[in-house]
Tab-separated table of C-alpha atoms in Angstrom:
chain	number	residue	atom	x	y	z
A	1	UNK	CA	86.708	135.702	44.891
A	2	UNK	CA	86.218	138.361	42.237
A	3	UNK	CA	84.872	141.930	42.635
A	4	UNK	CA	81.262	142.638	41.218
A	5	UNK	CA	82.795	144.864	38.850
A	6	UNK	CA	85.122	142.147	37.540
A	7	UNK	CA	82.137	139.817	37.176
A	8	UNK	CA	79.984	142.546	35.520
A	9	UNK	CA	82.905	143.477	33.104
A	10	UNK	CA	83.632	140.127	32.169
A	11	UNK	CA	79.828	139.332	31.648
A	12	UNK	CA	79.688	142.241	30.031
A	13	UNK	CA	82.315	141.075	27.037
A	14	UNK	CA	79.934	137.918	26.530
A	15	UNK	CA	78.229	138.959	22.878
A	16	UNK	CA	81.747	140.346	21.732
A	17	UNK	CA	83.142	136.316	22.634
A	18	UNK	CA	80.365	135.083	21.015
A	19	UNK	CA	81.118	137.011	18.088
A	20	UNK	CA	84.864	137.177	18.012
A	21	UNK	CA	86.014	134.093	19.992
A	22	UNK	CA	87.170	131.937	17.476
A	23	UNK	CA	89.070	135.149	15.983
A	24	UNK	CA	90.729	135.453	19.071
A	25	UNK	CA	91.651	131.986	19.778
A	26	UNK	CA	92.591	130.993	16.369
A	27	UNK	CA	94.980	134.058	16.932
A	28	UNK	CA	96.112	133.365	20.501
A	29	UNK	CA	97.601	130.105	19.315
A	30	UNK	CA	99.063	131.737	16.704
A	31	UNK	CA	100.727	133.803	19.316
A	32	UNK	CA	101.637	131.011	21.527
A	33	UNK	CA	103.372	128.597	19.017
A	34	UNK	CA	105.522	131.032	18.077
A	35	UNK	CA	106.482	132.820	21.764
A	36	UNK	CA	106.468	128.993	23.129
A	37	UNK	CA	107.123	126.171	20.318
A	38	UNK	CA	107.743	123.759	22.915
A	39	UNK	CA	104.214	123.283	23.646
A	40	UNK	CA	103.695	121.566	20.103
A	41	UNK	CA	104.772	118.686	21.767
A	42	UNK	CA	101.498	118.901	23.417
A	43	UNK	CA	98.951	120.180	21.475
A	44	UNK	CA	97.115	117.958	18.599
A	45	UNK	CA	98.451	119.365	15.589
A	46	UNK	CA	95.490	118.160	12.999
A	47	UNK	CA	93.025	119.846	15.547
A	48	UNK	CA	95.012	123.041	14.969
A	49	UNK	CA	94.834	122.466	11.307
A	50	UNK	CA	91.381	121.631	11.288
A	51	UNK	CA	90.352	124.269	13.317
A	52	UNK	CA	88.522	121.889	15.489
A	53	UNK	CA	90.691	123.110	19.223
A	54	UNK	CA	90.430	126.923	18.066
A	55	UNK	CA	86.250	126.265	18.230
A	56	UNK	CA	86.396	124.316	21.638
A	57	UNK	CA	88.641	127.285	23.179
A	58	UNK	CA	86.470	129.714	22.248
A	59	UNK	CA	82.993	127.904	23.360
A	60	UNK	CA	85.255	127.675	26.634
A	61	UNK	CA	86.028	130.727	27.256
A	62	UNK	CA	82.148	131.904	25.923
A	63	UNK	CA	81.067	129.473	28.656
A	64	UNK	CA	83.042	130.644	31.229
A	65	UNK	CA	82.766	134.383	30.447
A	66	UNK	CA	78.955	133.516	30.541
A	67	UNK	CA	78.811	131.621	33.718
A	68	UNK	CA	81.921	133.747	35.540
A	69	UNK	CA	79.238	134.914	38.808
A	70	UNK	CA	78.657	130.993	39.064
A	71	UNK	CA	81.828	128.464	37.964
A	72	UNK	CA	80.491	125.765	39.890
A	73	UNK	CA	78.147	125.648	36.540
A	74	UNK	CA	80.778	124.492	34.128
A	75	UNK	CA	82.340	122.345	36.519
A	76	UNK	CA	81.371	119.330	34.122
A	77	UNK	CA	83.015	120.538	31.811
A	78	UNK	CA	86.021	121.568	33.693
A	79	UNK	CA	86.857	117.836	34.772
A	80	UNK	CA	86.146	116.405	31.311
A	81	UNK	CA	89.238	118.858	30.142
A	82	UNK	CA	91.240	118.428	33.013
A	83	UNK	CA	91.119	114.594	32.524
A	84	UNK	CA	92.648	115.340	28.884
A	85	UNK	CA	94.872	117.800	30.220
A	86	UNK	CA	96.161	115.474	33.031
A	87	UNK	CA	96.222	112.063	30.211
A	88	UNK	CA	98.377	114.802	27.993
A	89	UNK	CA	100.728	116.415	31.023
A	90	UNK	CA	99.720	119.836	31.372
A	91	UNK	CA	101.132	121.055	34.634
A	92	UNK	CA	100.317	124.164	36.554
A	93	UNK	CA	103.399	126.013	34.745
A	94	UNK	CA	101.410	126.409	31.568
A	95	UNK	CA	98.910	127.961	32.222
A	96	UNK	CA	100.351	131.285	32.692
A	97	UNK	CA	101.713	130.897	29.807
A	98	UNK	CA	98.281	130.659	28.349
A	99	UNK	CA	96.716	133.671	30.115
A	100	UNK	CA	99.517	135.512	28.827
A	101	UNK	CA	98.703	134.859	25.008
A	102	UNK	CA	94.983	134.867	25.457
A	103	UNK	CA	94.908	138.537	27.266
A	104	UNK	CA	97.328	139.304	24.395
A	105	UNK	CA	94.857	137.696	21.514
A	106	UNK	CA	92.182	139.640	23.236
A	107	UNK	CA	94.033	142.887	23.219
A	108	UNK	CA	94.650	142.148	19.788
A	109	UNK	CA	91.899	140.690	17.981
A	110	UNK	CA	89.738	143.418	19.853
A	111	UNK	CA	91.795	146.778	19.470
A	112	UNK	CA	90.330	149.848	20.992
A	113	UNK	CA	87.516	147.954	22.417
A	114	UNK	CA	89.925	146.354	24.806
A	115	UNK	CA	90.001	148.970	27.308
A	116	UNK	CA	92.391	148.608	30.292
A	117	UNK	CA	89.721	147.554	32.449
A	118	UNK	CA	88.376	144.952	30.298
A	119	UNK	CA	91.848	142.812	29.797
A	120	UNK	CA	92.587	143.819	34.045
A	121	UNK	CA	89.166	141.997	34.716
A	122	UNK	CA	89.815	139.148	32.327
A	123	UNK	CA	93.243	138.738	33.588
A	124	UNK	CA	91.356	138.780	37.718
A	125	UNK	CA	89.157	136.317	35.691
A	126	UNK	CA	91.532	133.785	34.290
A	127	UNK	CA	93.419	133.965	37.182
A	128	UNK	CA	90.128	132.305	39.277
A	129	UNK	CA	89.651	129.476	35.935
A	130	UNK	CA	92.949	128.705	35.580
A	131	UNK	CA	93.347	128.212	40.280
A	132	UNK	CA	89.910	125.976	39.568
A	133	UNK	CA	91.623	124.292	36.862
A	134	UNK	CA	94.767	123.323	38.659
A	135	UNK	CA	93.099	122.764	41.578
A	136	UNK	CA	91.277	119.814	40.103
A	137	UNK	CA	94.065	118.896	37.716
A	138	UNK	CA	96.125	117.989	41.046
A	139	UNK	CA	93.892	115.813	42.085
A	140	UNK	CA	93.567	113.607	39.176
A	141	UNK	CA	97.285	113.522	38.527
A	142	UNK	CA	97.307	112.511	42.449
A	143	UNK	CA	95.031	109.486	41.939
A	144	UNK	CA	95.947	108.563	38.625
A	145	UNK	CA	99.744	107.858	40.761
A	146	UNK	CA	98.511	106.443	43.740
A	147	UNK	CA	96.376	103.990	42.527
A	148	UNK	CA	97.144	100.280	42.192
A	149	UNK	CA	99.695	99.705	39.282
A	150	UNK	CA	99.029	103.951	38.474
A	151	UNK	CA	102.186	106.590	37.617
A	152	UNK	CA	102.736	109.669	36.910
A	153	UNK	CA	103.460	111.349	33.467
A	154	UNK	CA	103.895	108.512	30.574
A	155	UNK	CA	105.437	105.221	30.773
A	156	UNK	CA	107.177	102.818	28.774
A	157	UNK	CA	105.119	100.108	27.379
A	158	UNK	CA	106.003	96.994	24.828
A	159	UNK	CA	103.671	95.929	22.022
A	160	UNK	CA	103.183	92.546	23.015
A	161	UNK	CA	100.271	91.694	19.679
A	162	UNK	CA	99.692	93.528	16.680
A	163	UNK	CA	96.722	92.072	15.378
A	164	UNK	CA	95.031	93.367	11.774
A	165	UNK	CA	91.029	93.556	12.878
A	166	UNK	CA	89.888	94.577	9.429
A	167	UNK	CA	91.237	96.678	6.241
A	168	UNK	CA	91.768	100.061	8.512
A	169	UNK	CA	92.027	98.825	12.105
A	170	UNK	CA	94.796	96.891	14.174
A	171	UNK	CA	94.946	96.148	17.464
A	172	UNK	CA	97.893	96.725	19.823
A	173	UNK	CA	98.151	94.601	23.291
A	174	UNK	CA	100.135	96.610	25.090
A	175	UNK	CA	102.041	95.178	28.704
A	176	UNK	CA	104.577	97.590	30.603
A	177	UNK	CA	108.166	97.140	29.911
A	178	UNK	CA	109.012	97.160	33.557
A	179	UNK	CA	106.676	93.880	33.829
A	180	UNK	CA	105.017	95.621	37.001
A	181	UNK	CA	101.451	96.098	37.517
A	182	UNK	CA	99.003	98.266	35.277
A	183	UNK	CA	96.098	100.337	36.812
A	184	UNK	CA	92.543	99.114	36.388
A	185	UNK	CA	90.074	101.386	34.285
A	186	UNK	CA	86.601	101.621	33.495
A	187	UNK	CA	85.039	100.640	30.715
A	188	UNK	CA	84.953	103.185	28.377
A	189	UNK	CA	88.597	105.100	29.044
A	190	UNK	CA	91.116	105.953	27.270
A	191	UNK	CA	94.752	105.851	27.389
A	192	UNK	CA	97.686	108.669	25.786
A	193	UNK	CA	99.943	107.346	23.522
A	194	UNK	CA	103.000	109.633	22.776
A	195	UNK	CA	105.087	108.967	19.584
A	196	UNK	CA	107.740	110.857	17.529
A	197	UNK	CA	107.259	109.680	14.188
A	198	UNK	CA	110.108	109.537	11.790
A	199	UNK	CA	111.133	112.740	10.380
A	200	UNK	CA	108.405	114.689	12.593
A	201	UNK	CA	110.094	117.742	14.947
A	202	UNK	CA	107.522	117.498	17.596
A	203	UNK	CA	106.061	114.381	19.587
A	204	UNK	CA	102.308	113.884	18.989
A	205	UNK	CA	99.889	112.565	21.505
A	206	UNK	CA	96.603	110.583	20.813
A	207	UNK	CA	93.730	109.223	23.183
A	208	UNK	CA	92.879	105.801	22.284
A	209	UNK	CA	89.771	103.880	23.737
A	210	UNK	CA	91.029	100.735	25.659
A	211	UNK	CA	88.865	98.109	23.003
A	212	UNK	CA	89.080	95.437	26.178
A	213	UNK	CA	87.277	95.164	29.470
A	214	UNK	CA	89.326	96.073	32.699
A	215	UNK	CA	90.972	92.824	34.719
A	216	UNK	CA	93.689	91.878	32.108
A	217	UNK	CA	97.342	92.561	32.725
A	218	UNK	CA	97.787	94.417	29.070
A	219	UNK	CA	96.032	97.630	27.418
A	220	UNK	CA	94.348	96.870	24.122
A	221	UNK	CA	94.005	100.106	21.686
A	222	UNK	CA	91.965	99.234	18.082
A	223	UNK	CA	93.832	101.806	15.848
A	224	UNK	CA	91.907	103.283	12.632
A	225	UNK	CA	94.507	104.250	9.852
A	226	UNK	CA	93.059	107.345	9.007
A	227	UNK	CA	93.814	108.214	5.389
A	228	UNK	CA	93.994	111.751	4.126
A	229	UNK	CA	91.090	113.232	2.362
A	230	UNK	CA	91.120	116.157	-0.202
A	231	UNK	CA	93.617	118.824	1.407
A	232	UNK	CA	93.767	116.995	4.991
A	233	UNK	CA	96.741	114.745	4.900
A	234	UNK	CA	97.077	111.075	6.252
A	235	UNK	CA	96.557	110.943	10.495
A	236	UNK	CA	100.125	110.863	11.657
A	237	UNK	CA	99.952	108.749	14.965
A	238	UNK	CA	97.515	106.475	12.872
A	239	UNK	CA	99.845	106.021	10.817
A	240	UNK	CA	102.639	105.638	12.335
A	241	UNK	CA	101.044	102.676	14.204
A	242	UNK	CA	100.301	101.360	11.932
A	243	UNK	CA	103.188	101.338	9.444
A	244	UNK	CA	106.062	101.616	11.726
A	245	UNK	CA	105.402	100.006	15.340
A	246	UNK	CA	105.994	96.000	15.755
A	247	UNK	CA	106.046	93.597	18.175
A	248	UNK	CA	108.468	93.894	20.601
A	249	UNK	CA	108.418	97.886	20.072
A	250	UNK	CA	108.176	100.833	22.678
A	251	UNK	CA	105.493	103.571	23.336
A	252	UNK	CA	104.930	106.110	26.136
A	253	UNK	CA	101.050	105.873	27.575
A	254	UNK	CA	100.030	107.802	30.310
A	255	UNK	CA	97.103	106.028	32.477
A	256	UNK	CA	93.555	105.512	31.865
A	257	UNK	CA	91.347	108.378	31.723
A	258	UNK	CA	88.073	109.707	30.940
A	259	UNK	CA	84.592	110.864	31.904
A	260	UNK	CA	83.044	108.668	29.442
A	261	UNK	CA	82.398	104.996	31.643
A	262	UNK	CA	79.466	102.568	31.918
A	263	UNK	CA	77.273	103.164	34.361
A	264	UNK	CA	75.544	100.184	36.306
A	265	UNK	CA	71.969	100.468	36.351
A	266	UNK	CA	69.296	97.843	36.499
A	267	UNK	CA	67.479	99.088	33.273
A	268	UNK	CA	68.767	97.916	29.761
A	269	UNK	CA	71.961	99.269	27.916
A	270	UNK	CA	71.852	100.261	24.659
A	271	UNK	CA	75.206	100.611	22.927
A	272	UNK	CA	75.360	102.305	19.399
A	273	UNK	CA	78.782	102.905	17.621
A	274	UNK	CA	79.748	104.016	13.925
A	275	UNK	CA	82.866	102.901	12.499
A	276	UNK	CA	86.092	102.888	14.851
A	277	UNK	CA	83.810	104.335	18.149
A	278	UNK	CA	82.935	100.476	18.799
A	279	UNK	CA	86.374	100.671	20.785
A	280	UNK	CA	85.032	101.565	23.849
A	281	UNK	CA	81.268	100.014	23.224
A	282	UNK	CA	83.223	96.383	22.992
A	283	UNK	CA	84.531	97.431	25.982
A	284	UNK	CA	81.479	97.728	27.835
A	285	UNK	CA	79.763	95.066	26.000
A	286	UNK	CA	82.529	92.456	27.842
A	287	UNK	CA	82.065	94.072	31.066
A	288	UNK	CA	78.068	94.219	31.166
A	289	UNK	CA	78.254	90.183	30.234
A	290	UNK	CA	80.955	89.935	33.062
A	291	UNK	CA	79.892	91.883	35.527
A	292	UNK	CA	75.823	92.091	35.373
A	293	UNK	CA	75.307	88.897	33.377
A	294	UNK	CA	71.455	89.323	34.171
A	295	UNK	CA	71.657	93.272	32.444
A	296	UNK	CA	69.881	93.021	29.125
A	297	UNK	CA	72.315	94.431	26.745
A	298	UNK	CA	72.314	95.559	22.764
A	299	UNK	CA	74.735	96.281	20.676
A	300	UNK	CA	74.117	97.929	17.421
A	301	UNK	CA	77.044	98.521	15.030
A	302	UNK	CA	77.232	101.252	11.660
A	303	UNK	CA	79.666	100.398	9.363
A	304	UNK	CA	80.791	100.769	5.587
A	305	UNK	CA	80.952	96.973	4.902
A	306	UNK	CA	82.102	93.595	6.352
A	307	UNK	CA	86.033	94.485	5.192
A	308	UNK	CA	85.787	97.478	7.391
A	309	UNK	CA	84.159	95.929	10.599
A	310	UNK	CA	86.537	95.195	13.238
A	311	UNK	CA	86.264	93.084	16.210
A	312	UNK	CA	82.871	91.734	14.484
A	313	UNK	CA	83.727	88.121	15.779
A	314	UNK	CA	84.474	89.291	19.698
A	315	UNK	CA	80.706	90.785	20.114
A	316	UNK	CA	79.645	87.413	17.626
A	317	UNK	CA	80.746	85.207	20.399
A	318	UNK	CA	79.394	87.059	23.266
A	319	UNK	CA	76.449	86.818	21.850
A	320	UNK	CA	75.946	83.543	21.567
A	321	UNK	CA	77.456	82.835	25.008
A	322	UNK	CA	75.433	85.198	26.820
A	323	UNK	CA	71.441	84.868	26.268
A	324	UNK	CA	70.380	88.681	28.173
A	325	UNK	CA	73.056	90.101	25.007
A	326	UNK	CA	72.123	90.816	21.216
A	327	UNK	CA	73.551	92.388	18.636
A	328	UNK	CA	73.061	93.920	15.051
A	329	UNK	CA	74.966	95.506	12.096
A	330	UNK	CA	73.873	98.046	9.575
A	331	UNK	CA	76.257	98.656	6.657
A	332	UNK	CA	75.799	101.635	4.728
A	333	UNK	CA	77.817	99.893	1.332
A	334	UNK	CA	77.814	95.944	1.771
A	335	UNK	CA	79.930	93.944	-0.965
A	336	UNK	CA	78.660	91.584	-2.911
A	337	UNK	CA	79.736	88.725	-0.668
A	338	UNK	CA	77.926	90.675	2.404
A	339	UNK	CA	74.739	90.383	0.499
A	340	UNK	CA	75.391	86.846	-0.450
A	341	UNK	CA	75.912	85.995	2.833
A	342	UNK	CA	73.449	88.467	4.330
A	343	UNK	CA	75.817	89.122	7.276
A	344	UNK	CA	74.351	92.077	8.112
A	345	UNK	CA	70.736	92.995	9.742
A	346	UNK	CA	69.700	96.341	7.365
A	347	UNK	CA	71.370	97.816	4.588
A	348	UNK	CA	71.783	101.714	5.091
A	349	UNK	CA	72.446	103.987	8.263
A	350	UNK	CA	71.688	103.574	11.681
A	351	UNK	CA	67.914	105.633	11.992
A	352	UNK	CA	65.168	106.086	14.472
A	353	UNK	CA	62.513	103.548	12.865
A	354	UNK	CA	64.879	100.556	12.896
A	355	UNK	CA	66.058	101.171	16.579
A	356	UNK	CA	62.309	101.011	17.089
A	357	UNK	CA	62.024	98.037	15.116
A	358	UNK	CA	64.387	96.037	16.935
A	359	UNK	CA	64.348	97.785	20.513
A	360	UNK	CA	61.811	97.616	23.127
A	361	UNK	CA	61.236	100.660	23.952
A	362	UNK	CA	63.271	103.353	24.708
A	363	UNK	CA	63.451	102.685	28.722
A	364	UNK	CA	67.160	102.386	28.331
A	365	UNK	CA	70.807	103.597	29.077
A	366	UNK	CA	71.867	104.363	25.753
A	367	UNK	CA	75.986	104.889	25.139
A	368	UNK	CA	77.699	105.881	21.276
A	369	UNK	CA	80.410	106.781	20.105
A	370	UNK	CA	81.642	107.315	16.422
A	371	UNK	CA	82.978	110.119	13.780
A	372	UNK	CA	81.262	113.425	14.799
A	373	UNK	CA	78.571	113.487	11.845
A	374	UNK	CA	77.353	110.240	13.338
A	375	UNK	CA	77.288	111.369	16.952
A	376	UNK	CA	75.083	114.337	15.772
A	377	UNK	CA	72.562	112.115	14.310
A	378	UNK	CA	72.333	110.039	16.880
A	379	UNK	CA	72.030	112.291	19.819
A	380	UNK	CA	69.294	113.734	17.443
A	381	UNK	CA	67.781	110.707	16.839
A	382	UNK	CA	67.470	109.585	20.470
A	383	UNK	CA	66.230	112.936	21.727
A	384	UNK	CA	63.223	112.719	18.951
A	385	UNK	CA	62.174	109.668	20.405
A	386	UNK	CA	62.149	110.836	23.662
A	387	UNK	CA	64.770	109.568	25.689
A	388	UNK	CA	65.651	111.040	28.962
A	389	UNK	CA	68.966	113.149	29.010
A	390	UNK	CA	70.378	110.854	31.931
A	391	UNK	CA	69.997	108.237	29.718
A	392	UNK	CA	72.373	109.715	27.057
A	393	UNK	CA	75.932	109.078	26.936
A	394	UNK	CA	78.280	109.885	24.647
A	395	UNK	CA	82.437	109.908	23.731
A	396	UNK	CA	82.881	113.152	21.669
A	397	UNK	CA	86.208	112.571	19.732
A	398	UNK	CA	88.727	115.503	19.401
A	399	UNK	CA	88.587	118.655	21.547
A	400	UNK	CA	86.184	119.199	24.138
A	401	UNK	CA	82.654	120.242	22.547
A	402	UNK	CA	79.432	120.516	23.135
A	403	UNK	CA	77.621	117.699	20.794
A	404	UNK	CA	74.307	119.450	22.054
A	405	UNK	CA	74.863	122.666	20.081
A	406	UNK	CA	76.477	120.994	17.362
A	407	UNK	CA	73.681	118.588	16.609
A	408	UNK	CA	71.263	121.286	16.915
A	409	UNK	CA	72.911	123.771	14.439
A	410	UNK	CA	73.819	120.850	11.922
């Protein structure tokens, strides 16, 4: 338990983290990269590049400097990290190594203002987030082993199919090389894959969607080969995927994870993706058919054009084999042979007055997923029409963020 004086300190730094947080964490990595290099084989590198995990550290630590007299409020948010942190192997002997450089960053980015008893009640501070972290950490590493078919750390797994799904994405059916069992999931997870891509010096670790519903005795990833644009380079695991790793071929995967899962409810699910975040909402789409046959179920798919669309035929046939499921496909830039063959339902984006034209009403459980300037529109979107915040669901790609405050300050 912390002091009163801690807690008032610490609350008491809140506009200065608000102001200087991303200062401070884009500087306490600095700090830790270079005092502890080994941890690259960790961290996402084109987050750190991007600047994208610098922002989620510091809305962290804003959040938990803000809510420090009550943690059990960002306990959300706590699990949904600790799920990536126990799908990328962060053990309990990092994190001091973490308080370390942050108290350090602060000190730093801070100066003067830093007083003694400031960085003592941060470190008393820390000390209680990083126990809460841990704390739940163990427990998902715990069930993530003991589970049917579950492990611990990463395991070896063959690429049993490569299969091209359109111009950008392939498929990878992966079964374990020790031809044991493979731990169920919901629909909606994700799995780690850890590489070390030819002439790289660090390993790099990606979550992946699992593009099939639970029950099978392989993992199925659908892989975007994410091309550099202007001064970002080309995504390395992407690549490397996609370029490099065959049939018959090894990768480490840690087991399923994630916060994001279908929920089964009696009203109708609604399931929106953009581009390459139809991964997990094919993945639902199978189970809903499977598993509540009688749910009423739409899927509604964003994309550039047909030579871009992946998996098109899978949610094709489950339409047609399942009369409570629909589906429909806006491309934003059809080809000439799309609009010859009218293959699509509306020409343009995804926007509130067709999802009105072709839904009900907005009594539903509405999932999405896709590239973040598409996951701001829609949560956007579905909050103007008035849908009930129980009734959103979302997979935020990249760090842990808060889509809320993004969509709002877009």
């Amino acid at each position: 338990m912390l002091s009163q004086k801690t807690i008032d300190i610490v609350k008491s730094t809140v506009p200065v983290l608000e102001k200087y947080g991303k200062d401070i964490t884009t500087r306490f990595y600095q700090r830790m990269f270079t005092n502890n290099p080994e941890l690259l084989n960790i961290f996402n590198h084109a987050n750190q590049k991007q600047g994208r995990q610098q922002t989620a550290l510091a809305n962290a630590v804003y959040a938990a400097a803000a809510n420090i007299d009550n943690l059990g409020a960002i306990i959300p948010v706590v699990k949904q990290i600790g799920m990536k942190h126990r799908a990328l192997g962060i053990k309990p002997e990092h994190y001091p190594i973490v308080g370390e450089n942050l108290l350090g960053a602060i000190k730093e980015v801070l100066g003067d203002a830093a007083t003694d008893d400031i960085i003592k009640a941060w470190a008393e501070a820390y000390g209680v987030i990083a126990d809460a972290f841990i704390g739940i950490e163990a427990d998902m590493y715990k069930e993530a082993k003991e589970q049917p078919g579950g492990w611990d750390g990463f395991r070896n797994f063959m690429v049993d199919k490569k299969v091209k799904e359109s111009d950008v994405i392939t498929s990878f059916y992966l079964k374990p090389e020790d031809g044991k069992a493979i731990a169920s999931y919901k629909a909606g997870q994700y799995i780690t894959i850890k590489v070390l891509p030819e002439g790289e010096k660090y390993t790099s670790l990606r979550h992946y969607s699992l593009s099939d519903a639970p029950g099978n005795d392989f993992y199925r990833i659908s892989v975007k080969r994410e091309n550099g644009i202007g001064e970002w380079p080309d995504g390395v695991v992407s690549n490397f995927l996609h370029k490099s790793v065959q049939e018959g071929d090894i990768v480490q995967i840690s087991a399923p994870a994630g916060e994001f899962v279908l929920e089964e409810k009696e009203i109708p699910a609604v399931l929106i993706s953009g581009g390459v975040g139809l991964t997990p909402m094919v993945s639902m789409f199978k189970t809903i058919v499977k598993e509540q046959p009688e749910r009423k179920v739409t899927f509604i798919h964003g994309a550039l054009n047909s030579q871009v669309h992946a998996l098109k035929d899978e949610v094709e046939k489950i339409v047609n084999e399942h009369e409570n499921a629909e589906s429909f496909v806006a491309y934003s830039a059809p080809t000439e042979q799309d609009l010859a063959e009218k293959n699509f339902d509306k020409q343009g984006f995804i926007d509130l007055n067709w999802l009105q034209s072709i839904l009900a009403d907005n009594q539903a459980d509405f999932y999405f997923c896709g590239p973040v300037p598409f996951m701001k529109i829609m949560y956007r979107t579905l909050k103007d029409w008035g849908v009930s915040e129980e009734n959103i669901h979302f997979e935020f790609f990249g760090p842990a963020g808060t889509l809320e405050e993004e969509a709002v300050t877009a």
